Amino acid sequence: MNKRSVLFFIIFFISFAIHAQPFTGNLTLFQGISRGAVVFADFDNDNDLDLFISGQDASYNEFAGIYRNDNGTFIYAGGGITGMYNCSAAAADYDLDGWMDLVMTGQDYDGNITRLYRNNGNGTFSEVQAGLYNAGANGDLAWVDVNSDGYPDLVISGNWLTRLYLNNGDGTFTHTPSGLQGMNSPSLDWGDFDNDGDPDLLMVGDAGSVGETYIYINHQGTFERLDAQIEGAVGGMARWGDSDNDGYLDLLITGKDATLVPVSYVYRNNGDMTFSFANAGLIGTALGPANWIDFDNDGDLDVMLAGENAGCGNSSTRLYSNNGAGSFSEIQAGLGFVERAASAWGDFDNDGDQDLVLSGIAASPLTWLYRNDLRSAPFQPNTPPSVPGNIYTYVSGNYAVISWSKSTDNQSPQEAITYNVMMGTQPGNSNVVSPLADPFSGRRYVTAPGNAGQNDFMIFRHLEPGTYYFSVQAIDQAFAGSEFSEEESFMVLPTGTVSLPVNSMKTFFSGDRLHIERTEGGTAIADVFFLTGQLAASAIIEGNSASVSLSALRPGIYIIRITGKSAISTGKAAKY
């Protein structure tokens, strides 16, 4: 092939990739709504994404319901959820029972309302009287574990107030003074922009001067506002996302500026607590969603914008491909134009690329499902990242840190990969930290980064005494999850225990059996640790002497810890 032919082929390939319309739309599956919210989540734990919709129908009636996904086919299942409009919704397993729950704030015919729904695990939801703030029209809310205790907490903002609710772990919440700015028509998003292990809060909306952007640094549950020169907006959306794959979260902000003109901004995180404006070339958009999403599986975050543009009656839905150099090129994707829009991305058909649900007003309320057909275009399918390895634990009192080595991925750069932890008090359990993913396959219940963000560690505070079992998965820029790592464990010792002297216990190996002789009787837990601090084995023993089979352990030196009712003994033993 000569150079001219090669050049022609390259130009043709690029042109096809840019101008091909990779989405197939369907307008008949879901109730058409406007002024609403749409959420993809696996509400029935069957390894495919279901859809929640709430908003106003063509007769201005309130609508809400779950559409169950049965192997790519959606069936209306209701769920017992009351509709609202001008609303926001967010899913999380707030009670750590393994089922995705739902919270909404907005309006119904009786006024402003916030409702929390618990997933009963049988296709129905029950409203929980949690005493949450009724943010009302165009308010927003977001889940995150603020204080590193494993339970998702909730921030709600709107109607000039912002309130933080800490999850008590028993199905109730406590309003906690936080100093967060009250806003009207806000947009909220959590992300660890400074990579210190604590999620930070992004707030954009009307704080009394039309449009402001606030970033609150989380210091173990208390907040400090960052002094950052970032333009604000109102009536749009703000989202964290690592657009340049450098390991630091950048900003996407849309809405109306001080002159009420729609704007769309990208700010690059410099990694030193400052941000720089990026001339991204995005059309100004308000009254609709702004999404970071790797729709083309090339390992970097693209942008979708939907809603109102500058000029009377102008609206559009735009999709921009990330060029990988801080700029974006518009893709002619053939997506419908809507106002008062809402969107949700998720791989509903499990074919390895992100599909789109888009709702809003286009003459009348509608809800589109756009199937991503990239596999028939010149794009690569996405593959999950590798499983995290080299798991390490550190425990001091009721404080623990787990860490791991970073994964690799065929599409996403290593610095862009996020990580997801599951942890419980029994093997295979997630009653301490929910991964929002299937523990066996790793398939995600939501389209979102992992709960550890881009960090290769997770911090836990205020842990109760006991043994904790955990594993880690990696998640790429297209939100595909790896399988979980081999389960590891660590122990938090009870307070008030007494350390017995060294001569109170004798431990030695005889073949594959560990023999223990101790002065204290009764029931105790025998933990065997590698010298690195990782738990190698655990057993319950009785009386002053015991023998435990440890045939799975390789030869080496081990630390032995015996935890009784009121005392701890520690020693070493060598297995040959």
GROMACS .gro file of C-alpha atoms in nm, residues 87-292:
model
  206
   87CYS     CA    1  -3.658   1.655   4.163
   88SER     CA    2  -3.324   1.486   4.218
   89ALA     CA    3  -3.266   1.124   4.313
   90ALA     CA    4  -2.968   0.916   4.427
   91ALA     CA    5  -2.920   0.546   4.499
   92ALA     CA    6  -2.705   0.387   4.771
   93ASP     CA    7  -2.712   0.092   5.009
   94TYR     CA    8  -2.757   0.318   5.311
   95ASP     CA    9  -2.834   0.034   5.557
   96LEU     CA   10  -2.564  -0.205   5.425
   97ASP     CA   11  -2.807  -0.492   5.374
   98GLY     CA   12  -2.686  -0.557   5.018
   99TRP     CA   13  -2.979  -0.388   4.838
  100MET     CA   14  -2.979  -0.052   4.662
  101ASP     CA   15  -3.199   0.208   4.835
  102LEU     CA   16  -3.322   0.540   4.699
  103VAL     CA   17  -3.360   0.899   4.819
  104MET     CA   18  -3.543   1.183   4.637
  105THR     CA   19  -3.602   1.552   4.695
  106GLY     CA   20  -3.835   1.779   4.498
  107GLN     CA   21  -4.201   1.877   4.483
  108ASP     CA   22  -4.539   1.712   4.483
  109TYR     CA   23  -4.886   1.868   4.497
  110ASP     CA   24  -4.847   1.919   4.873
  111GLY     CA   25  -4.523   2.118   4.840
  112ASN     CA   26  -4.155   2.051   4.905
  113ILE     CA   27  -4.068   1.696   5.004
  114THR     CA   28  -3.773   1.459   5.059
  115ARG     CA   29  -3.839   1.087   5.074
  116LEU     CA   30  -3.607   0.798   5.165
  117TYR     CA   31  -3.703   0.454   5.038
  118ARG     CA   32  -3.563   0.128   5.172
  119ASN     CA   33  -3.532  -0.160   4.925
  120ASN     CA   34  -3.718  -0.458   5.071
  121GLY     CA   35  -3.533  -0.702   4.844
  122ASN     CA   36  -3.856  -0.831   4.688
  123GLY     CA   37  -3.920  -0.569   4.420
  124THR     CA   38  -4.088  -0.323   4.657
  125PHE     CA   39  -3.970  -0.020   4.853
  126SER     CA   40  -4.083   0.114   5.191
  127GLU     CA   41  -4.070   0.481   5.282
  128VAL     CA   42  -3.851   0.553   5.585
  129GLN     CA   43  -3.943   0.844   5.811
  130ALA     CA   44  -3.591   0.979   5.850
  131GLY     CA   45  -3.668   1.345   5.922
  132LEU     CA   46  -3.467   1.472   5.626
  133TYR     CA   47  -3.471   1.832   5.507
  134ASN     CA   48  -3.733   1.907   5.238
  135ALA     CA   49  -3.511   2.091   4.991
  136GLY     CA   50  -3.789   2.126   4.736
  137ALA     CA   51  -3.787   2.242   4.376
  138ASN     CA   52  -3.454   2.198   4.200
  139GLY     CA   53  -3.273   2.092   4.515
  140ASP     CA   54  -3.002   1.829   4.507
  141LEU     CA   55  -2.861   1.554   4.727
  142ALA     CA   56  -2.566   1.315   4.727
  143TRP     CA   57  -2.452   1.010   4.925
  144VAL     CA   58  -2.098   0.956   5.055
  145ASP     CA   59  -1.923   0.817   5.364
  146VAL     CA   60  -1.807   1.147   5.516
  147ASN     CA   61  -1.650   1.017   5.837
  148SER     CA   62  -1.498   0.685   5.720
  149ASP     CA   63  -1.719   0.461   5.934
  150GLY     CA   64  -1.848   0.258   5.637
  151TYR     CA   65  -2.203   0.397   5.631
  152PRO     CA   66  -2.318   0.633   5.351
  153ASP     CA   67  -2.402   0.979   5.482
  154LEU     CA   68  -2.623   1.229   5.299
  155VAL     CA   69  -2.597   1.597   5.207
  156ILE     CA   70  -2.911   1.780   5.093
  157SER     CA   71  -2.914   2.135   4.953
  158GLY     CA   72  -3.175   2.374   4.815
  159ASN     CA   73  -3.406   2.661   4.905
  160TRP     CA   74  -3.109   2.845   5.063
  161LEU     CA   75  -3.012   2.570   5.309
  162THR     CA   76  -2.756   2.288   5.301
  163ARG     CA   77  -2.770   2.012   5.560
  164LEU     CA   78  -2.542   1.717   5.631
  165TYR     CA   79  -2.693   1.401   5.780
  166LEU     CA   80  -2.463   1.143   5.937
  167ASN     CA   81  -2.575   0.783   5.911
  168ASN     CA   82  -2.604   0.632   6.259
  169GLY     CA   83  -2.579   0.277   6.127
  170ASP     CA   84  -2.916   0.176   6.269
  171GLY     CA   85  -3.141   0.311   5.994
  172THR     CA   86  -3.153   0.664   6.137
  173PHE     CA   87  -2.970   0.986   6.056
  174THR     CA   88  -2.848   1.279   6.264
  175HIS     CA   89  -2.836   1.634   6.129
  176THR     CA   90  -2.483   1.756   6.195
  177PRO     CA   91  -2.380   2.124   6.173
  178SER     CA   92  -2.128   2.145   5.891
  179GLY     CA   93  -2.089   2.509   5.790
  180LEU     CA   94  -2.175   2.425   5.429
  181GLN     CA   95  -2.311   2.714   5.225
  182GLY     CA   96  -2.685   2.730   5.173
  183MET     CA   97  -2.782   2.745   4.805
  184ASN     CA   98  -3.075   2.768   4.571
  185SER     CA   99  -3.090   2.542   4.262
  186PRO     CA  100  -2.761   2.372   4.356
  187SER     CA  101  -2.568   2.084   4.207
  188LEU     CA  102  -2.365   1.862   4.442
  189ASP     CA  103  -2.092   1.605   4.385
  190TRP     CA  104  -1.844   1.426   4.612
  191GLY     CA  105  -1.486   1.346   4.508
  192ASP     CA  106  -1.144   1.320   4.673
  193PHE     CA  107  -0.978   1.598   4.472
  194ASP     CA  108  -0.672   1.620   4.704
  195ASN     CA  109  -0.624   1.239   4.724
  196ASP     CA  110  -0.602   1.229   5.104
  197GLY     CA  111  -0.860   0.953   5.153
  198ASP     CA  112  -1.152   1.179   5.254
  199PRO     CA  113  -1.427   1.275   5.003
  200ASP     CA  114  -1.455   1.648   4.933
  201LEU     CA  115  -1.771   1.835   4.833
  202LEU     CA  116  -1.831   2.034   4.514
  203MET     CA  117  -2.125   2.277   4.526
  204VAL     CA  118  -2.240   2.497   4.239
  205GLY     CA  119  -2.551   2.715   4.244
  206ASP     CA  120  -2.709   3.039   4.363
  207ALA     CA  121  -2.549   3.146   4.690
  208GLY     CA  122  -2.695   3.496   4.678
  209SER     CA  123  -2.503   3.630   4.380
  210VAL     CA  124  -2.661   3.425   4.098
  211GLY     CA  125  -2.391   3.160   4.051
  212GLU     CA  126  -2.105   3.042   4.272
  213THR     CA  127  -1.871   2.742   4.288
  214TYR     CA  128  -1.760   2.620   4.631
  215ILE     CA  129  -1.520   2.335   4.707
  216TYR     CA  130  -1.516   2.209   5.065
  217ILE     CA  131  -1.212   2.016   5.185
  218ASN     CA  132  -1.308   1.730   5.416
  219HIS     CA  133  -1.092   1.702   5.729
  220GLN     CA  134  -1.224   1.382   5.887
  221GLY     CA  135  -1.582   1.505   5.890
  222THR     CA  136  -1.524   1.880   5.928
  223PHE     CA  137  -1.510   2.110   5.628
  224GLU     CA  138  -1.288   2.395   5.512
  225ARG     CA  139  -1.378   2.598   5.207
  226LEU     CA  140  -1.104   2.611   4.942
  227ASP     CA  141  -1.006   2.956   4.819
  228ALA     CA  142  -1.025   2.882   4.446
  229GLN     CA  143  -1.088   3.116   4.155
  230ILE     CA  144  -1.355   2.917   3.973
  231GLU     CA  145  -1.648   3.066   3.785
  232GLY     CA  146  -1.992   2.968   3.909
  233ALA     CA  147  -2.326   2.897   3.745
  234VAL     CA  148  -2.685   2.822   3.844
  235GLY     CA  149  -2.946   2.590   3.697
  236GLY     CA  150  -2.697   2.339   3.566
  237MET     CA  151  -2.470   2.068   3.696
  238ALA     CA  152  -2.124   2.022   3.847
  239ARG     CA  153  -1.926   1.700   3.831
  240TRP     CA  154  -1.582   1.571   3.933
  241GLY     CA  155  -1.390   1.366   3.674
  242ASP     CA  156  -1.028   1.302   3.581
  243SER     CA  157  -1.043   1.428   3.223
  244ASP     CA  158  -0.666   1.429   3.162
  245ASN     CA  159  -0.588   1.097   3.338
  246ASP     CA  160  -0.326   1.247   3.568
  247GLY     CA  161  -0.472   1.104   3.889
  248TYR     CA  162  -0.641   1.429   4.000
  249LEU     CA  163  -1.011   1.509   3.968
  250ASP     CA  164  -1.101   1.795   3.734
  251LEU     CA  165  -1.427   1.995   3.715
  252LEU     CA  166  -1.715   2.014   3.468
  253ILE     CA  167  -1.958   2.300   3.543
  254THR     CA  168  -2.267   2.407   3.348
  255GLY     CA  169  -2.558   2.646   3.403
  256LYS     CA  170  -2.631   3.017   3.366
  257ASP     CA  171  -2.373   3.281   3.453
  258ALA     CA  172  -2.435   3.620   3.617
  259THR     CA  173  -2.585   3.755   3.293
  260LEU     CA  174  -2.814   3.448   3.267
  261VAL     CA  175  -2.630   3.316   2.961
  262PRO     CA  176  -2.575   2.937   2.953
  263VAL     CA  177  -2.209   2.837   3.005
  264SER     CA  178  -2.004   2.517   3.019
  265TYR     CA  179  -1.665   2.518   3.190
  266VAL     CA  180  -1.386   2.267   3.241
  267TYR     CA  181  -1.128   2.337   3.511
  268ARG     CA  182  -0.810   2.131   3.536
  269ASN     CA  183  -0.685   2.019   3.879
  270ASN     CA  184  -0.320   2.122   3.904
  271GLY     CA  185  -0.253   1.879   4.189
  272ASP     CA  186  -0.150   2.157   4.429
  273MET     CA  187  -0.495   2.265   4.555
  274THR     CA  188  -0.542   2.501   4.259
  275PHE     CA  189  -0.738   2.478   3.935
  276SER     CA  190  -0.675   2.618   3.587
  277PHE     CA  191  -0.942   2.709   3.331
  278ALA     CA  192  -0.932   2.479   3.029
  279ASN     CA  193  -1.058   2.618   2.702
  280ALA     CA  194  -1.260   2.305   2.627
  281GLY     CA  195  -1.481   2.450   2.352
  282LEU     CA  196  -1.809   2.318   2.494
  283ILE     CA  197  -2.142   2.483   2.411
  284GLY     CA  198  -2.301   2.670   2.702
  285THR     CA  199  -2.584   2.462   2.851
  286ALA     CA  200  -2.834   2.506   3.136
  287LEU     CA  201  -3.140   2.333   3.283
  288GLY     CA  202  -3.007   1.988   3.207
  289PRO     CA  203  -2.739   1.730   3.280
  290ALA     CA  204  -2.365   1.746   3.228
  291ASN     CA  205  -2.195   1.405   3.233
  292TRP     CA  206  -1.838   1.279   3.225
   0.00000   0.00000   0.00000
